[in-house]
PDB file of C-alpha atoms in Angstrom:
ATOM      1  CA  UNK A   1     -33.269-103.332  -9.780  1.00  0.00           C
ATOM      2  CA  UNK A   2     -34.341-100.677 -12.794  1.00  0.00           C
ATOM      3  CA  UNK A   3     -35.390 -98.246 -10.228  1.00  0.00           C
ATOM      4  CA  UNK A   4     -31.790 -98.636  -8.315  1.00  0.00           C
ATOM      5  CA  UNK A   5     -29.969 -98.306 -11.694  1.00  0.00           C
ATOM      6  CA  UNK A   6     -32.370 -95.269 -12.740  1.00  0.00           C
ATOM      7  CA  UNK A   7     -31.630 -93.649  -9.295  1.00  0.00           C
ATOM      8  CA  UNK A   8     -27.685 -94.432  -9.426  1.00  0.00           C
ATOM      9  CA  UNK A   9     -27.788 -93.115 -13.470  1.00  0.00           C
ATOM     10  CA  UNK A  10     -29.476 -89.760 -12.165  1.00  0.00           C
ATOM     11  CA  UNK A  11     -27.026 -89.385  -9.461  1.00  0.00           C
ATOM     12  CA  UNK A  12     -24.070 -89.698 -11.893  1.00  0.00           C
ATOM     13  CA  UNK A  13     -25.457 -87.569 -14.425  1.00  0.00           C
ATOM     14  CA  UNK A  14     -26.084 -84.229 -11.328  1.00  0.00           C
ATOM     15  CA  UNK A  15     -22.567 -85.350 -10.150  1.00  0.00           C
ATOM     16  CA  UNK A  16     -21.095 -84.807 -13.700  1.00  0.00           C
ATOM     17  CA  UNK A  17     -23.257 -81.552 -13.971  1.00  0.00           C
ATOM     18  CA  UNK A  18     -21.720 -80.137 -10.817  1.00  0.00           C
ATOM     19  CA  UNK A  19     -18.261 -81.124 -11.862  1.00  0.00           C
ATOM     20  CA  UNK A  20     -18.589 -78.876 -15.250  1.00  0.00           C
ATOM     21  CA  UNK A  21     -20.340 -76.474 -13.239  1.00  0.00           C
ATOM     22  CA  UNK A  22     -17.264 -76.370 -10.897  1.00  0.00           C
ATOM     23  CA  UNK A  23     -14.855 -76.320 -13.963  1.00  0.00           C
ATOM     24  CA  UNK A  24     -16.329 -74.039 -15.568  1.00  0.00           C
ATOM     25  CA  UNK A  25     -16.284 -71.582 -12.730  1.00  0.00           C
ATOM     26  CA  UNK A  26     -12.309 -71.958 -11.855  1.00  0.00           C
ATOM     27  CA  UNK A  27     -11.748 -71.703 -15.698  1.00  0.00           C
ATOM     28  CA  UNK A  28     -13.755 -68.240 -15.417  1.00  0.00           C
ATOM     29  CA  UNK A  29     -12.169 -67.603 -12.319  1.00  0.00           C
ATOM     30  CA  UNK A  30      -8.637 -67.780 -13.911  1.00  0.00           C
ATOM     31  CA  UNK A  31      -9.755 -65.902 -17.021  1.00  0.00           C
ATOM     32  CA  UNK A  32     -10.543 -63.128 -14.464  1.00  0.00           C
ATOM     33  CA  UNK A  33      -7.253 -62.903 -12.695  1.00  0.00           C
ATOM     34  CA  UNK A  34      -5.773 -59.589 -12.297  1.00  0.00           C
ATOM     35  CA  UNK A  35      -2.171 -58.934 -13.621  1.00  0.00           C
ATOM     36  CA  UNK A  36      -0.543 -56.265 -11.460  1.00  0.00           C
ATOM     37  CA  UNK A  37       2.200 -54.537 -13.420  1.00  0.00           C
ATOM     38  CA  UNK A  38       3.940 -51.777 -10.900  1.00  0.00           C
ATOM     39  CA  UNK A  39       5.915 -49.643 -12.885  1.00  0.00           C
ATOM     40  CA  UNK A  40       9.140 -48.435 -11.147  1.00  0.00           C
ATOM     41  CA  UNK A  41       9.688 -44.897 -12.579  1.00  0.00           C
ATOM     42  CA  UNK A  42      12.362 -42.034 -11.159  1.00  0.00           C
ATOM     43  CA  UNK A  43      11.976 -38.879  -8.997  1.00  0.00           C
ATOM     44  CA  UNK A  44       8.950 -36.848  -9.070  1.00  0.00           C
ATOM     45  CA  UNK A  45      11.069 -33.584 -10.714  1.00  0.00           C
ATOM     46  CA  UNK A  46      12.034 -35.722 -13.947  1.00  0.00           C
ATOM     47  CA  UNK A  47      11.022 -37.327 -17.052  1.00  0.00           C
ATOM     48  CA  UNK A  48      10.022 -40.865 -15.779  1.00  0.00           C
ATOM     49  CA  UNK A  49       7.613 -39.921 -13.432  1.00  0.00           C
ATOM     50  CA  UNK A  50       4.917 -38.693 -15.281  1.00  0.00           C
ATOM     51  CA  UNK A  51       5.509 -40.786 -18.222  1.00  0.00           C
ATOM     52  CA  UNK A  52       4.949 -43.992 -16.164  1.00  0.00           C
ATOM     53  CA  UNK A  53       2.113 -42.518 -14.936  1.00  0.00           C
ATOM     54  CA  UNK A  54       0.624 -42.121 -18.448  1.00  0.00           C
ATOM     55  CA  UNK A  55       1.907 -45.805 -19.019  1.00  0.00           C
ATOM     56  CA  UNK A  56       0.009 -46.946 -16.338  1.00  0.00           C
ATOM     57  CA  UNK A  57      -3.289 -45.390 -17.245  1.00  0.00           C
ATOM     58  CA  UNK A  58      -2.678 -46.795 -20.617  1.00  0.00           C
ATOM     59  CA  UNK A  59      -2.199 -50.324 -19.520  1.00  0.00           C
ATOM     60  CA  UNK A  60      -5.735 -50.480 -17.376  1.00  0.00           C
ATOM     61  CA  UNK A  61      -7.850 -48.708 -20.096  1.00  0.00           C
ATOM     62  CA  UNK A  62      -6.263 -51.110 -22.732  1.00  0.00           C
ATOM     63  CA  UNK A  63      -5.173 -54.288 -21.595  1.00  0.00           C
ATOM     64  CA  UNK A  64      -7.735 -56.484 -19.941  1.00  0.00           C
ATOM     65  CA  UNK A  65      -7.452 -57.839 -16.223  1.00  0.00           C
ATOM     66  CA  UNK A  66      -4.445 -55.553 -15.778  1.00  0.00           C
ATOM     67  CA  UNK A  67      -4.086 -53.621 -13.083  1.00  0.00           C
ATOM     68  CA  UNK A  68      -1.277 -50.807 -13.589  1.00  0.00           C
ATOM     69  CA  UNK A  69       0.215 -48.532 -11.157  1.00  0.00           C
ATOM     70  CA  UNK A  70       3.278 -46.263 -11.397  1.00  0.00           C
ATOM     71  CA  UNK A  71       5.826 -45.296  -8.242  1.00  0.00           C
ATOM     72  CA  UNK A  72       8.776 -42.791  -7.728  1.00  0.00           C
ATOM     73  CA  UNK A  73      12.073 -44.513  -7.320  1.00  0.00           C
ATOM     74  CA  UNK A  74      15.567 -43.830  -7.300  1.00  0.00           C
ATOM     75  CA  UNK A  75      15.478 -44.187 -11.256  1.00  0.00           C
ATOM     76  CA  UNK A  76      17.341 -46.637 -13.562  1.00  0.00           C
ATOM     77  CA  UNK A  77      19.914 -48.446 -10.995  1.00  0.00           C
ATOM     78  CA  UNK A  78      17.369 -48.954  -8.569  1.00  0.00           C
ATOM     79  CA  UNK A  79      14.752 -49.984 -10.745  1.00  0.00           C
ATOM     80  CA  UNK A  80      16.844 -52.844 -12.237  1.00  0.00           C
ATOM     81  CA  UNK A  81      17.566 -53.887  -8.465  1.00  0.00           C
ATOM     82  CA  UNK A  82      13.688 -53.846  -7.739  1.00  0.00           C
ATOM     83  CA  UNK A  83      12.696 -55.946 -11.380  1.00  0.00           C
ATOM     84  CA  UNK A  84      15.287 -58.356  -9.641  1.00  0.00           C
ATOM     85  CA  UNK A  85      13.870 -58.598  -6.390  1.00  0.00           C
ATOM     86  CA  UNK A  86      10.522 -59.117  -7.932  1.00  0.00           C
ATOM     87  CA  UNK A  87       9.043 -55.950  -6.269  1.00  0.00           C
ATOM     88  CA  UNK A  88       7.935 -54.599  -9.563  1.00  0.00           C
ATOM     89  CA  UNK A  89       7.096 -55.885 -13.080  1.00  0.00           C
ATOM     90  CA  UNK A  90       8.667 -53.236 -15.295  1.00  0.00           C
ATOM     91  CA  UNK A  91      10.268 -50.010 -15.359  1.00  0.00           C
ATOM     92  CA  UNK A  92      11.893 -47.178 -17.181  1.00  0.00           C
ATOM     93  CA  UNK A  93      15.934 -47.271 -17.417  1.00  0.00           C
ATOM     94  CA  UNK A  94      18.635 -46.027 -19.620  1.00  0.00           C
ATOM     95  CA  UNK A  95      20.194 -47.818 -21.907  1.00  0.00           C
ATOM     96  CA  UNK A  96      24.057 -48.051 -20.726  1.00  0.00           C
ATOM     97  CA  UNK A  97      22.739 -49.203 -16.963  1.00  0.00           C
ATOM     98  CA  UNK A  98      20.883 -51.779 -18.951  1.00  0.00           C
ATOM     99  CA  UNK A  99      23.694 -53.251 -20.536  1.00  0.00           C
ATOM    100  CA  UNK A 100      26.003 -52.816 -17.463  1.00  0.00           C
ATOM    101  CA  UNK A 101      23.604 -54.877 -15.490  1.00  0.00           C
ATOM    102  CA  UNK A 102      23.071 -57.835 -17.971  1.00  0.00           C
ATOM    103  CA  UNK A 103      26.852 -57.581 -18.751  1.00  0.00           C
ATOM    104  CA  UNK A 104      27.538 -57.455 -14.513  1.00  0.00           C
ATOM    105  CA  UNK A 105      30.085 -54.518 -15.356  1.00  0.00           C
ATOM    106  CA  UNK A 106      30.076 -50.714 -13.343  1.00  0.00           C
ATOM    107  CA  UNK A 107      27.843 -50.726 -10.999  1.00  0.00           C
ATOM    108  CA  UNK A 108      26.458 -54.093 -11.365  1.00  0.00           C
ATOM    109  CA  UNK A 109      29.688 -55.840 -11.164  1.00  0.00           C
ATOM    110  CA  UNK A 110      29.333 -59.297  -9.283  1.00  0.00           C
ATOM    111  CA  UNK A 111      25.654 -58.507  -9.339  1.00  0.00           C
ATOM    112  CA  UNK A 112      24.500 -59.385 -12.908  1.00  0.00           C
ATOM    113  CA  UNK A 113      20.831 -59.045 -13.789  1.00  0.00           C
ATOM    114  CA  UNK A 114      20.575 -61.602 -17.107  1.00  0.00           C
ATOM    115  CA  UNK A 115      17.023 -61.935 -16.697  1.00  0.00           C
ATOM    116  CA  UNK A 116      16.310 -58.269 -17.824  1.00  0.00           C
ATOM    117  CA  UNK A 117      14.831 -58.172 -21.272  1.00  0.00           C
ATOM    118  CA  UNK A 118      13.731 -55.013 -22.985  1.00  0.00           C
ATOM    119  CA  UNK A 119      10.447 -53.887 -24.507  1.00  0.00           C
ATOM    120  CA  UNK A 120      11.695 -50.871 -26.784  1.00  0.00           C
ATOM    121  CA  UNK A 121      14.008 -47.927 -26.378  1.00  0.00           C
ATOM    122  CA  UNK A 122      11.982 -44.482 -25.973  1.00  0.00           C
ATOM    123  CA  UNK A 123      13.914 -41.177 -26.503  1.00  0.00           C
ATOM    124  CA  UNK A 124      17.261 -39.493 -25.906  1.00  0.00           C
ATOM    125  CA  UNK A 125      17.702 -38.747 -22.390  1.00  0.00           C
ATOM    126  CA  UNK A 126      20.479 -35.979 -22.305  1.00  0.00           C
ATOM    127  CA  UNK A 127      22.832 -35.377 -20.042  1.00  0.00           C
ATOM    128  CA  UNK A 128      22.329 -31.453 -18.818  1.00  0.00           C
ATOM    129  CA  UNK A 129      25.103 -29.893 -17.108  1.00  0.00           C
ATOM    130  CA  UNK A 130      23.227 -27.156 -14.954  1.00  0.00           C
ATOM    131  CA  UNK A 131      24.674 -24.074 -13.009  1.00  0.00           C
ATOM    132  CA  UNK A 132      23.243 -20.450 -12.565  1.00  0.00           C
ATOM    133  CA  UNK A 133      24.786 -17.266 -13.983  1.00  0.00           C
ATOM    134  CA  UNK A 134      25.747 -15.912 -10.611  1.00  0.00           C
ATOM    135  CA  UNK A 135      28.610 -19.123 -10.620  1.00  0.00           C
ATOM    136  CA  UNK A 136      30.255 -17.458 -13.490  1.00  0.00           C
ATOM    137  CA  UNK A 137      31.167 -21.376 -14.358  1.00  0.00           C
ATOM    138  CA  UNK A 138      30.704 -21.562 -17.883  1.00  0.00           C
ATOM    139  CA  UNK A 139      32.977 -24.702 -19.267  1.00  0.00           C
ATOM    140  CA  UNK A 140      33.640 -28.012 -17.580  1.00  0.00           C
ATOM    141  CA  UNK A 141      37.212 -27.241 -17.420  1.00  0.00           C
ATOM    142  CA  UNK A 142      36.035 -24.523 -14.938  1.00  0.00           C
ATOM    143  CA  UNK A 143      34.446 -27.304 -12.496  1.00  0.00           C
ATOM    144  CA  UNK A 144      37.717 -27.986 -10.704  1.00  0.00           C
ATOM    145  CA  UNK A 145      37.304 -27.448  -6.814  1.00  0.00           C
ATOM    146  CA  UNK A 146      33.597 -27.110  -7.080  1.00  0.00           C
ATOM    147  CA  UNK A 147      30.568 -28.570  -5.191  1.00  0.00           C
ATOM    148  CA  UNK A 148      29.083 -30.932  -8.034  1.00  0.00           C
ATOM    149  CA  UNK A 149      25.877 -32.521  -7.823  1.00  0.00           C
ATOM    150  CA  UNK A 150      26.647 -35.868  -9.584  1.00  0.00           C
ATOM    151  CA  UNK A 151      23.379 -37.824  -9.032  1.00  0.00           C
ATOM    152  CA  UNK A 152      22.441 -40.044  -6.449  1.00  0.00           C
ATOM    153  CA  UNK A 153      25.278 -42.359  -5.565  1.00  0.00           C
ATOM    154  CA  UNK A 154      25.191 -45.086  -7.998  1.00  0.00           C
ATOM    155  CA  UNK A 155      22.686 -43.800 -10.424  1.00  0.00           C
ATOM    156  CA  UNK A 156      22.698 -43.864 -14.256  1.00  0.00           C
ATOM    157  CA  UNK A 157      23.336 -39.911 -13.576  1.00  0.00           C
ATOM    158  CA  UNK A 158      26.334 -40.747 -11.217  1.00  0.00           C
ATOM    159  CA  UNK A 159      28.121 -42.883 -14.049  1.00  0.00           C
ATOM    160  CA  UNK A 160      27.362 -40.108 -16.896  1.00  0.00           C
ATOM    161  CA  UNK A 161      28.672 -37.771 -14.400  1.00  0.00           C
ATOM    162  CA  UNK A 162      31.855 -39.644 -13.785  1.00  0.00           C
ATOM    163  CA  UNK A 163      32.454 -40.548 -17.442  1.00  0.00           C
ATOM    164  CA  UNK A 164      32.136 -37.235 -19.223  1.00  0.00           C
ATOM    165  CA  UNK A 165      34.471 -35.363 -16.103  1.00  0.00           C
ATOM    166  CA  UNK A 166      36.793 -38.171 -17.181  1.00  0.00           C
ATOM    167  CA  UNK A 167      36.919 -37.432 -20.341  1.00  0.00           C
ATOM    168  CA  UNK A 168      37.809 -33.772 -19.679  1.00  0.00           C
ATOM    169  CA  UNK A 169      40.567 -35.520 -17.306  1.00  0.00           C
ATOM    170  CA  UNK A 170      38.488 -34.271 -14.114  1.00  0.00           C
ATOM    171  CA  UNK A 171      38.242 -36.877 -11.031  1.00  0.00           C
ATOM    172  CA  UNK A 172      36.108 -36.761  -8.265  1.00  0.00           C
ATOM    173  CA  UNK A 173      39.648 -35.963  -6.481  1.00  0.00           C
ATOM    174  CA  UNK A 174      39.085 -32.690  -8.134  1.00  0.00           C
ATOM    175  CA  UNK A 175      35.484 -31.695  -7.172  1.00  0.00           C
ATOM    176  CA  UNK A 176      33.585 -31.003  -4.207  1.00  0.00           C
ATOM    177  CA  UNK A 177      31.536 -34.270  -4.498  1.00  0.00           C
ATOM    178  CA  UNK A 178      27.717 -34.262  -3.912  1.00  0.00           C
ATOM    179  CA  UNK A 179      25.467 -37.180  -4.293  1.00  0.00           C
ATOM    180  CA  UNK A 180      22.079 -35.783  -4.776  1.00  0.00           C
ATOM    181  CA  UNK A 181      18.699 -36.430  -6.548  1.00  0.00           C
ATOM    182  CA  UNK A 182      17.283 -34.055  -9.636  1.00  0.00           C
ATOM    183  CA  UNK A 183      15.068 -32.200  -6.674  1.00  0.00           C
ATOM    184  CA  UNK A 184      17.729 -31.567  -4.104  1.00  0.00           C
ATOM    185  CA  UNK A 185      20.340 -30.886  -6.927  1.00  0.00           C
ATOM    186  CA  UNK A 186      17.404 -27.922  -7.782  1.00  0.00           C
ATOM    187  CA  UNK A 187      17.460 -26.928  -4.077  1.00  0.00           C
ATOM    188  CA  UNK A 188      21.086 -26.832  -3.735  1.00  0.00           C
ATOM    189  CA  UNK A 189      21.699 -24.332  -7.013  1.00  0.00           C
ATOM    190  CA  UNK A 190      18.576 -21.860  -5.852  1.00  0.00           C
ATOM    191  CA  UNK A 191      20.117 -21.834  -2.478  1.00  0.00           C
ATOM    192  CA  UNK A 192      23.702 -21.489  -3.572  1.00  0.00           C
ATOM    193  CA  UNK A 193      24.927 -24.899  -1.626  1.00  0.00           C
ATOM    194  CA  UNK A 194      25.416 -26.259  -5.242  1.00  0.00           C
ATOM    195  CA  UNK A 195      27.840 -24.861  -8.097  1.00  0.00           C
ATOM    196  CA  UNK A 196      26.448 -27.579 -10.762  1.00  0.00           C
ATOM    197  CA  UNK A 197      24.323 -30.307 -11.475  1.00  0.00           C
ATOM    198  CA  UNK A 198      24.452 -33.020 -13.639  1.00  0.00           C
ATOM    199  CA  UNK A 199      20.608 -34.261 -14.742  1.00  0.00           C
ATOM    200  CA  UNK A 200      20.234 -36.899 -16.908  1.00  0.00           C
ATOM    201  CA  UNK A 201      16.617 -36.559 -18.408  1.00  0.00           C
ATOM    202  CA  UNK A 202      14.545 -35.719 -21.582  1.00  0.00           C
ATOM    203  CA  UNK A 203      14.301 -31.726 -21.642  1.00  0.00           C
ATOM    204  CA  UNK A 204      12.612 -29.689 -20.488  1.00  0.00           C
ATOM    205  CA  UNK A 205      13.537 -31.445 -17.468  1.00  0.00           C
ATOM    206  CA  UNK A 206      11.090 -30.130 -14.333  1.00  0.00           C
ATOM    207  CA  UNK A 207      13.971 -29.749 -11.956  1.00  0.00           C
ATOM    208  CA  UNK A 208      15.615 -27.515 -13.939  1.00  0.00           C
ATOM    209  CA  UNK A 209      12.603 -25.516 -15.119  1.00  0.00           C
ATOM    210  CA  UNK A 210      11.820 -25.207 -10.948  1.00  0.00           C
ATOM    211  CA  UNK A 211      15.525 -23.652 -11.053  1.00  0.00           C
ATOM    212  CA  UNK A 212      14.703 -21.684 -14.178  1.00  0.00           C
ATOM    213  CA  UNK A 213      11.678 -19.891 -12.567  1.00  0.00           C
ATOM    214  CA  UNK A 214      14.128 -18.188  -9.711  1.00  0.00           C
ATOM    215  CA  UNK A 215      17.374 -17.847 -11.716  1.00  0.00           C
ATOM    216  CA  UNK A 216      18.801 -17.817 -14.917  1.00  0.00           C
ATOM    217  CA  UNK A 217      19.974 -21.049 -15.874  1.00  0.00           C
ATOM    218  CA  UNK A 218      23.152 -21.680 -17.679  1.00  0.00           C
ATOM    219  CA  UNK A 219      23.947 -25.232 -19.356  1.00  0.00           C
ATOM    220  CA  UNK A 220      27.580 -25.988 -19.793  1.00  0.00           C
ATOM    221  CA  UNK A 221      28.443 -27.116 -22.969  1.00  0.00           C
ATOM    222  CA  UNK A 222      30.349 -30.804 -23.982  1.00  0.00           C
ATOM    223  CA  UNK A 223      32.337 -30.093 -26.977  1.00  0.00           C
ATOM    224  CA  UNK A 224      32.378 -32.089 -30.344  1.00  0.00           C
ATOM    225  CA  UNK A 225      35.652 -33.442 -30.071  1.00  0.00           C
ATOM    226  CA  UNK A 226      35.224 -34.375 -26.126  1.00  0.00           C
ATOM    227  CA  UNK A 227      31.933 -35.888 -27.244  1.00  0.00           C
ATOM    228  CA  UNK A 228      33.606 -38.016 -30.196  1.00  0.00           C
ATOM    229  CA  UNK A 229      36.387 -38.995 -26.982  1.00  0.00           C
ATOM    230  CA  UNK A 230      33.328 -40.250 -24.698  1.00  0.00           C
ATOM    231  CA  UNK A 231      31.597 -42.249 -27.906  1.00  0.00           C
ATOM    232  CA  UNK A 232      34.624 -43.835 -28.313  1.00  0.00           C
ATOM    233  CA  UNK A 233      34.803 -45.243 -25.401  1.00  0.00           C
ATOM    234  CA  UNK A 234      31.340 -45.687 -24.340  1.00  0.00           C
ATOM    235  CA  UNK A 235      29.369 -46.275 -27.356  1.00  0.00           C
ATOM    236  CA  UNK A 236      26.144 -45.565 -25.484  1.00  0.00           C
ATOM    237  CA  UNK A 237      26.457 -42.189 -26.001  1.00  0.00           C
ATOM    238  CA  UNK A 238      25.179 -39.895 -29.150  1.00  0.00           C
ATOM    239  CA  UNK A 239      25.862 -36.798 -29.902  1.00  0.00           C
ATOM    240  CA  UNK A 240      22.485 -34.155 -29.446  1.00  0.00           C
ATOM    241  CA  UNK A 241      21.760 -30.447 -29.195  1.00  0.00           C
ATOM    242  CA  UNK A 242      19.665 -28.384 -26.145  1.00  0.00           C
ATOM    243  CA  UNK A 243      17.726 -25.896 -28.836  1.00  0.00           C
ATOM    244  CA  UNK A 244      17.448 -22.454 -28.155  1.00  0.00           C
ATOM    245  CA  UNK A 245      14.781 -21.744 -25.404  1.00  0.00           C
ATOM    246  CA  UNK A 246      14.814 -24.806 -24.534  1.00  0.00           C
ATOM    247  CA  UNK A 247      14.736 -23.222 -20.850  1.00  0.00           C
ATOM    248  CA  UNK A 248      13.831 -19.712 -20.222  1.00  0.00           C
ATOM    249  CA  UNK A 249      16.690 -16.924 -21.340  1.00  0.00           C
ATOM    250  CA  UNK A 250      18.292 -19.945 -23.479  1.00  0.00           C
ATOM    251  CA  UNK A 251      20.169 -17.932 -25.942  1.00  0.00           C
ATOM    252  CA  UNK A 252      21.901 -20.614 -28.146  1.00  0.00           C
ATOM    253  CA  UNK A 253      22.000 -24.039 -29.284  1.00  0.00           C
ATOM    254  CA  UNK A 254      24.414 -25.992 -26.687  1.00  0.00           C
ATOM    255  CA  UNK A 255      26.006 -29.074 -27.924  1.00  0.00           C
ATOM    256  CA  UNK A 256      25.261 -31.829 -25.458  1.00  0.00           C
ATOM    257  CA  UNK A 257      25.425 -36.034 -24.715  1.00  0.00           C
ATOM    258  CA  UNK A 258      22.515 -38.421 -24.723  1.00  0.00           C
ATOM    259  CA  UNK A 259      22.076 -41.957 -23.783  1.00  0.00           C
ATOM    260  CA  UNK A 260      18.620 -43.281 -24.403  1.00  0.00           C
ATOM    261  CA  UNK A 261      16.028 -43.835 -22.035  1.00  0.00           C
ATOM    262  CA  UNK A 262      14.288 -47.792 -22.432  1.00  0.00           C
ATOM    263  CA  UNK A 263      11.063 -49.594 -21.058  1.00  0.00           C
ATOM    264  CA  UNK A 264      12.224 -53.019 -19.759  1.00  0.00           C
ATOM    265  CA  UNK A 265      10.791 -56.277 -17.922  1.00  0.00           C
ATOM    266  CA  UNK A 266      12.263 -59.490 -16.756  1.00  0.00           C
ATOM    267  CA  UNK A 267      11.825 -62.879 -18.646  1.00  0.00           C
ATOM    268  CA  UNK A 268       9.121 -63.656 -15.759  1.00  0.00           C
ATOM    269  CA  UNK A 269       6.516 -61.767 -17.695  1.00  0.00           C
ATOM    270  CA  UNK A 270       4.502 -63.978 -19.953  1.00  0.00           C
ATOM    271  CA  UNK A 271       4.783 -63.479 -23.668  1.00  0.00           C
ATOM    272  CA  UNK A 272       1.194 -62.631 -24.153  1.00  0.00           C
ATOM    273  CA  UNK A 273       1.069 -59.817 -21.474  1.00  0.00           C
ATOM    274  CA  UNK A 274       4.169 -58.376 -22.542  1.00  0.00           C
ATOM    275  CA  UNK A 275       2.544 -58.203 -26.607  1.00  0.00           C
ATOM    276  CA  UNK A 276      -0.690 -56.332 -25.096  1.00  0.00           C
ATOM    277  CA  UNK A 277       1.461 -54.305 -23.144  1.00  0.00           C
ATOM    278  CA  UNK A 278       3.567 -53.491 -26.323  1.00  0.00           C
ATOM    279  CA  UNK A 279       0.843 -52.770 -28.426  1.00  0.00           C
ATOM    280  CA  UNK A 280      -1.050 -50.958 -26.037  1.00  0.00           C
ATOM    281  CA  UNK A 281       1.747 -48.563 -25.710  1.00  0.00           C
ATOM    282  CA  UNK A 282       2.214 -47.712 -29.277  1.00  0.00           C
ATOM    283  CA  UNK A 283      -1.283 -47.949 -29.943  1.00  0.00           C
ATOM    284  CA  UNK A 284      -2.000 -44.634 -27.383  1.00  0.00           C
ATOM    285  CA  UNK A 285       1.213 -42.679 -28.214  1.00  0.00           C
ATOM    286  CA  UNK A 286      -0.909 -39.395 -27.733  1.00  0.00           C
ATOM    287  CA  UNK A 287      -1.175 -40.064 -23.998  1.00  0.00           C
ATOM    288  CA  UNK A 288       2.382 -40.106 -23.680  1.00  0.00           C
ATOM    289  CA  UNK A 289       2.784 -37.014 -25.647  1.00  0.00           C
ATOM    290  CA  UNK A 290       0.452 -35.069 -23.553  1.00  0.00           C
ATOM    291  CA  UNK A 291       2.490 -36.381 -20.275  1.00  0.00           C
ATOM    292  CA  UNK A 292       5.704 -35.014 -21.614  1.00  0.00           C
ATOM    293  CA  UNK A 293       7.134 -33.211 -24.282  1.00  0.00           C
ATOM    294  CA  UNK A 294       9.325 -36.334 -24.982  1.00  0.00           C
ATOM    295  CA  UNK A 295       6.495 -38.252 -25.701  1.00  0.00           C
ATOM    296  CA  UNK A 296       6.361 -36.734 -29.466  1.00  0.00           C
ATOM    297  CA  UNK A 297       9.857 -38.618 -29.478  1.00  0.00           C
ATOM    298  CA  UNK A 298       8.489 -42.019 -28.916  1.00  0.00           C
ATOM    299  CA  UNK A 299       7.820 -43.812 -32.337  1.00  0.00           C
ATOM    300  CA  UNK A 300       7.243 -47.379 -33.421  1.00  0.00           C
ATOM    301  CA  UNK A 301      10.008 -46.525 -35.730  1.00  0.00           C
ATOM    302  CA  UNK A 302      12.797 -45.501 -33.227  1.00  0.00           C
ATOM    303  CA  UNK A 303      12.106 -48.333 -31.088  1.00  0.00           C
ATOM    304  CA  UNK A 304      15.157 -50.069 -31.136  1.00  0.00           C
ATOM    305  CA  UNK A 305      17.538 -47.348 -31.541  1.00  0.00           C
ATOM    306  CA  UNK A 306      20.680 -47.741 -29.109  1.00  0.00           C
ATOM    307  CA  UNK A 307      18.897 -51.156 -28.209  1.00  0.00           C
ATOM    308  CA  UNK A 308      21.269 -52.639 -25.627  1.00  0.00           C
ATOM    309  CA  UNK A 309      20.165 -55.838 -24.319  1.00  0.00           C
ATOM    310  CA  UNK A 310      17.941 -58.341 -25.634  1.00  0.00           C
ATOM    311  CA  UNK A 311      14.123 -57.834 -26.347  1.00  0.00           C
ATOM    312  CA  UNK A 312      11.524 -60.293 -24.434  1.00  0.00           C
ATOM    313  CA  UNK A 313       9.570 -62.408 -26.859  1.00  0.00           C
ATOM    314  CA  UNK A 314       6.473 -60.605 -26.504  1.00  0.00           C
ATOM    315  CA  UNK A 315       7.591 -57.570 -27.508  1.00  0.00           C
ATOM    316  CA  UNK A 316       9.630 -59.420 -30.391  1.00  0.00           C
ATOM    317  CA  UNK A 317       6.417 -60.842 -31.742  1.00  0.00           C
ATOM    318  CA  UNK A 318       4.769 -57.072 -31.822  1.00  0.00           C
ATOM    319  CA  UNK A 319       7.895 -55.586 -33.687  1.00  0.00           C
ATOM    320  CA  UNK A 320       7.699 -58.445 -36.393  1.00  0.00           C
TER     321      UNK A 320
END
């Protein structure tokens, strides 16, 4: 009987040890589980794309078990839809477009995205109204009857173009609208198929630099009184100056308006991961500065300027 009891005891001990080992393995596997973070950016000729690539590098090097990658997209509006559909985990967007999405207005009328949460605002995105000297166009008032690239259909740039033109009393009925990406608009200006292009991005923008390599670029100003009227109706805008020599042969400062670029996720991302992502980004700002000149404008101190939606709890914890 004692022998039987001993065998049973040993058997139970072995079963317990095996169960313990199995439990440990499961915990270890869970700890090592990779978090895939796909970052939606914008077109390759814009500012989001290089910044998104740099951010992916930062996360891969500094956040444990994260596999991050950046992908070229149609920018703000497309990015919010990708987030909503669970096709990406993080995105760069304009602050005005984020607001429209959360509130269900403008291009998100009837398509509200209440799950959208912010990590931080990053830098001003200037609405650059670009032509070449051979068109003879010098002001927004000159745009009537002209071929105007207003950005991709339904994009953040397109909303900016429409709102600025409206402030000058110009509607799409008064111009020949062309819905083009930054790269397509640049090609159109170079080929003479487009008269003016709206480009919403941090300057200098690759698409405009591309034009300047072959033609004398002319930036069209937004006068102070018109900027004031725009800001009164759409408070996300702010006055900015495109400084002299931002582009080749630019001889003077150009008054303009801007929105804010921001980094967003959804409420599906857990707070710890969001905190770690936010910390990694602000601990490695030098990498963002190296990716694009707007990187120098990204600081922890400026992270809440122009904040248009609620912060994700993980980001809010970092900024406390």
